[in-house]
Tab-separated table of C-alpha atoms in Angstrom:
chain	number	residue	atom	x	y	z
A	219	HIS	CA	38.309	11.670	-16.954
A	220	TRP	CA	41.368	10.799	-19.056
A	221	ARG	CA	42.821	10.528	-22.137
A	222	HIS	CA	45.190	8.181	-23.676
A	223	ARG	CA	48.535	8.138	-26.650
A	224	SER	CA	50.545	5.749	-28.263
A	225	ILE	CA	53.400	6.359	-29.783
A	226	ALA	CA	53.051	6.268	-33.542
A	227	GLN	CA	56.900	6.046	-34.905
A	228	ARG	CA	59.268	4.994	-32.143
A	229	HIS	CA	62.475	6.714	-32.740
A	230	ASN	CA	65.745	4.543	-34.407
A	231	SER	CA	69.456	5.451	-33.253
A	232	CYS	CA	69.588	8.511	-34.650
A	233	GLY	CA	66.358	9.945	-33.842
A	234	LYS	CA	65.001	11.632	-30.075
A	235	PRO	CA	62.478	9.865	-28.515
A	236	ALA	CA	59.576	10.617	-27.998
A	237	VAL	CA	58.629	12.693	-25.332
A	238	GLY	CA	55.712	13.150	-22.863
A	239	LEU	CA	52.813	11.616	-20.617
A	240	GLU	CA	51.739	8.774	-22.407
A	241	GLU	CA	47.886	9.047	-20.013
A	242	GLN	CA	46.766	12.386	-18.301
A	243	TYR	CA	44.044	12.258	-15.862
A	244	GLU	CA	42.074	15.507	-14.562
A	245	GLU	CA	39.713	15.212	-11.574
A	246	CYS	CA	36.179	16.061	-12.341
A	247	LYS	CA	35.627	19.976	-12.298
A	248	HIS	CA	32.591	20.535	-10.220
A	249	SER	CA	32.078	19.646	-6.404
A	250	GLU	CA	29.890	16.486	-6.945
A	251	PRO	CA	31.359	13.504	-7.294
A	252	CYS	CA	31.217	11.823	-10.853
A	253	ASP	CA	29.237	9.495	-10.023
A	254	HIS	CA	25.655	10.294	-9.520
A	255	ASP	CA	23.408	8.251	-7.071
A	256	GLN	CA	21.079	6.512	-9.475
A	257	ASP	CA	17.575	4.479	-8.500
A	258	CYS	CA	16.680	0.751	-9.461
A	259	LYS	CA	15.219	0.195	-12.437
A	260	LEU	CA	13.241	-3.047	-13.151
A	261	SER	CA	12.293	-3.912	-16.721
A	262	ASP	CA	8.268	-5.109	-17.295
A	263	TRP	CA	7.334	-8.699	-17.111
A	264	GLY	CA	7.736	-10.652	-19.918
A	265	GLU	CA	5.009	-13.002	-20.483
A	266	TRP	CA	3.399	-15.902	-18.292
A	267	GLY	CA	5.604	-19.256	-18.261
A	268	ALA	CA	4.229	-22.882	-19.356
A	269	CYS	CA	1.871	-24.321	-16.769
A	270	THR	CA	4.374	-26.981	-15.412
A	271	ARG	CA	1.057	-29.635	-14.637
A	272	SER	CA	-2.140	-30.526	-17.104
A	273	CYS	CA	-3.518	-30.327	-13.045
A	274	SER	CA	-2.615	-27.776	-10.343
A	275	GLY	CA	0.244	-26.890	-11.657
A	276	ILE	CA	2.032	-22.927	-11.643
A	277	MET	CA	3.331	-20.919	-14.049
A	278	GLU	CA	6.022	-17.722	-14.171
A	279	ARG	CA	7.044	-14.767	-15.451
A	280	HIS	CA	10.032	-12.993	-14.998
A	281	ARG	CA	11.195	-9.444	-14.902
A	282	GLN	CA	15.096	-8.155	-14.383
A	283	VAL	CA	16.774	-5.218	-13.609
A	284	LYS	CA	17.694	-3.236	-15.789
A	285	GLN	CA	19.735	-0.530	-13.614
A	286	HIS	CA	21.911	-1.200	-10.642
A	287	ALA	CA	21.142	1.665	-7.367
A	288	LYS	CA	24.295	3.519	-7.373
A	289	LEU	CA	25.600	5.462	-4.746
A	290	HIS	CA	22.344	7.255	-2.491
A	291	GLY	CA	19.762	5.675	-5.099
A	292	ARG	CA	16.861	3.886	-3.962
A	293	PRO	CA	17.463	-0.484	-4.473
A	294	CYS	CA	15.494	-2.957	-5.695
A	295	VAL	CA	14.741	-4.061	-2.161
A	296	ASN	CA	11.642	-5.827	-1.340
A	297	ALA	CA	11.167	-5.806	-5.162
A	298	SER	CA	10.234	-8.962	-6.954
A	299	LEU	CA	12.230	-10.940	-10.109
A	300	GLN	CA	9.604	-13.044	-10.509
A	301	GLU	CA	5.889	-14.251	-10.094
A	302	TYR	CA	4.183	-17.125	-9.163
A	303	ALA	CA	0.137	-17.690	-10.450
A	304	PRO	CA	-1.762	-20.879	-10.517
A	305	CYS	CA	-3.352	-23.200	-13.441
A	306	ASN	CA	-4.720	-25.746	-14.136
A	307	PRO	CA	-7.387	-24.679	-12.730
A	308	SER	CA	-5.804	-20.519	-12.661
A	309	LYS	CA	-7.862	-18.625	-9.881
A	310	ASP	CA	-11.590	-18.388	-9.314
A	311	ASP	CA	-11.408	-21.135	-12.396
A	312	ASP	CA	-12.905	-24.743	-12.510
A	313	LEU	CA	-10.547	-27.870	-12.169
A	314	PRO	CA	-10.504	-29.159	-15.852
A	315	SER	CA	-11.861	-32.094	-17.006
A	316	GLY	CA	-9.710	-35.236	-16.133
A	317	CYS	CA	-8.742	-33.723	-13.158
A	318	SER	CA	-9.876	-34.760	-9.708
A	319	ASP	CA	-10.197	-32.792	-6.862
A	320	THR	CA	-7.197	-34.548	-4.484
A	321	GLY	CA	-8.465	-32.165	-1.562
A	322	ALA	CA	-6.699	-28.835	-0.194
A	323	ASN	CA	-2.922	-27.919	0.097
A	324	ASP	CA	-0.917	-25.862	0.777
A	325	CYS	CA	2.242	-24.039	-1.131
A	326	GLN	CA	5.953	-25.045	0.487
A	327	PHE	CA	8.468	-23.295	-0.225
A	328	GLY	CA	11.858	-24.619	-0.138
A	329	THR	CA	15.194	-23.508	1.882
A	330	TRP	CA	17.034	-19.747	1.137
A	331	LYS	CA	19.899	-20.311	-1.277
A	332	GLU	CA	22.802	-18.533	-0.212
A	333	TRP	CA	23.464	-14.680	-0.447
A	334	SER	CA	25.482	-14.317	-4.656
A	335	ALA	CA	28.695	-11.949	-4.542
A	336	CYS	CA	27.154	-8.108	-4.569
A	337	SER	CA	27.265	-7.151	-8.467
A	338	ALA	CA	29.657	-3.719	-7.454
A	339	THR	CA	32.151	-3.372	-5.448
A	340	CYS	CA	31.674	-0.313	-4.456
A	341	GLY	CA	29.477	2.394	-5.841
A	342	GLY	CA	26.186	1.004	-4.776
A	343	GLY	CA	25.265	-2.658	-6.264
A	344	GLN	CA	22.982	-5.893	-5.222
A	345	LYS	CA	22.828	-9.169	-4.398
A	346	THR	CA	20.422	-11.746	-4.616
A	347	ARG	CA	19.514	-15.102	-2.635
A	348	ALA	CA	16.280	-17.494	-4.202
A	349	ARG	CA	14.139	-20.354	-3.237
A	350	SER	CA	12.111	-22.343	-5.169
A	351	ILE	CA	8.538	-24.513	-4.908
A	352	LEU	CA	8.567	-27.580	-3.098
A	353	SER	CA	4.814	-28.050	-3.554
A	354	PRO	CA	2.412	-25.480	-5.164
A	355	SER	CA	-1.127	-24.552	-3.433
A	356	LEU	CA	-3.807	-27.437	-4.795
A	357	PRO	CA	-7.567	-26.516	-5.390
A	358	GLY	CA	-8.581	-25.017	-2.054
A	359	GLY	CA	-4.325	-24.772	-0.718
A	360	LYS	CA	-2.859	-21.816	0.160
A	361	PRO	CA	-0.799	-20.401	-2.143
A	362	CYS	CA	2.966	-19.448	-1.883
A	363	ASN	CA	2.224	-15.838	0.367
A	364	GLY	CA	6.313	-14.344	-0.096
A	365	ALA	CA	9.003	-13.422	-2.210
A	366	ARG	CA	10.714	-16.653	-4.255
A	367	LEU	CA	13.298	-14.025	-4.483
A	368	GLU	CA	15.203	-11.237	-2.560
A	369	LEU	CA	17.117	-8.584	-3.356
A	370	VAL	CA	19.618	-6.085	-1.206
A	371	ALA	CA	21.883	-3.507	-1.299
A	372	CYS	CA	25.249	-3.904	-0.881
A	373	ASP	CA	29.035	-2.078	-1.485
A	374	MET	CA	27.313	1.275	-1.199
A	375	GLN	CA	30.152	3.177	-0.401
A	376	HIS	CA	32.074	5.538	-2.964
A	377	CYS	CA	34.756	4.307	-5.413
A	378	ASP	CA	37.958	5.370	-5.172
A	379	LYS	CA	39.080	7.517	-7.733
């Protein structure tokens, strides 16, 4: 904990200068670190977005990390921030009129992008990497299996005081 004060009025040639500390610091009064363990928390899922195509498209929805893990808290590993679903048709629906069945086509992911920078330099943070969907599955094809975004914990060491 710390506090700061400023000089309200500086001394003139006849006066005395202000004496004392401009800032004071105090150690935490308990043996535990000032920061406490905090688990990662995710927001609720948002609404589904529009379908990417009128025939055999995909739609997606998102959520965010509301609170990153700190110290020994549980990070949001293997927690997806994006979900995808087929649309036009949706799973178990018939192909919309005017769309032709071009045969089964499995979903294909692109390659993983580079990892982002860590969200913290100490005390616990997370970094992410993403990949895109190159080709959504067509009716009869296999959906994309696996995450499109990955999260990992990083910089979990205590922060210096």
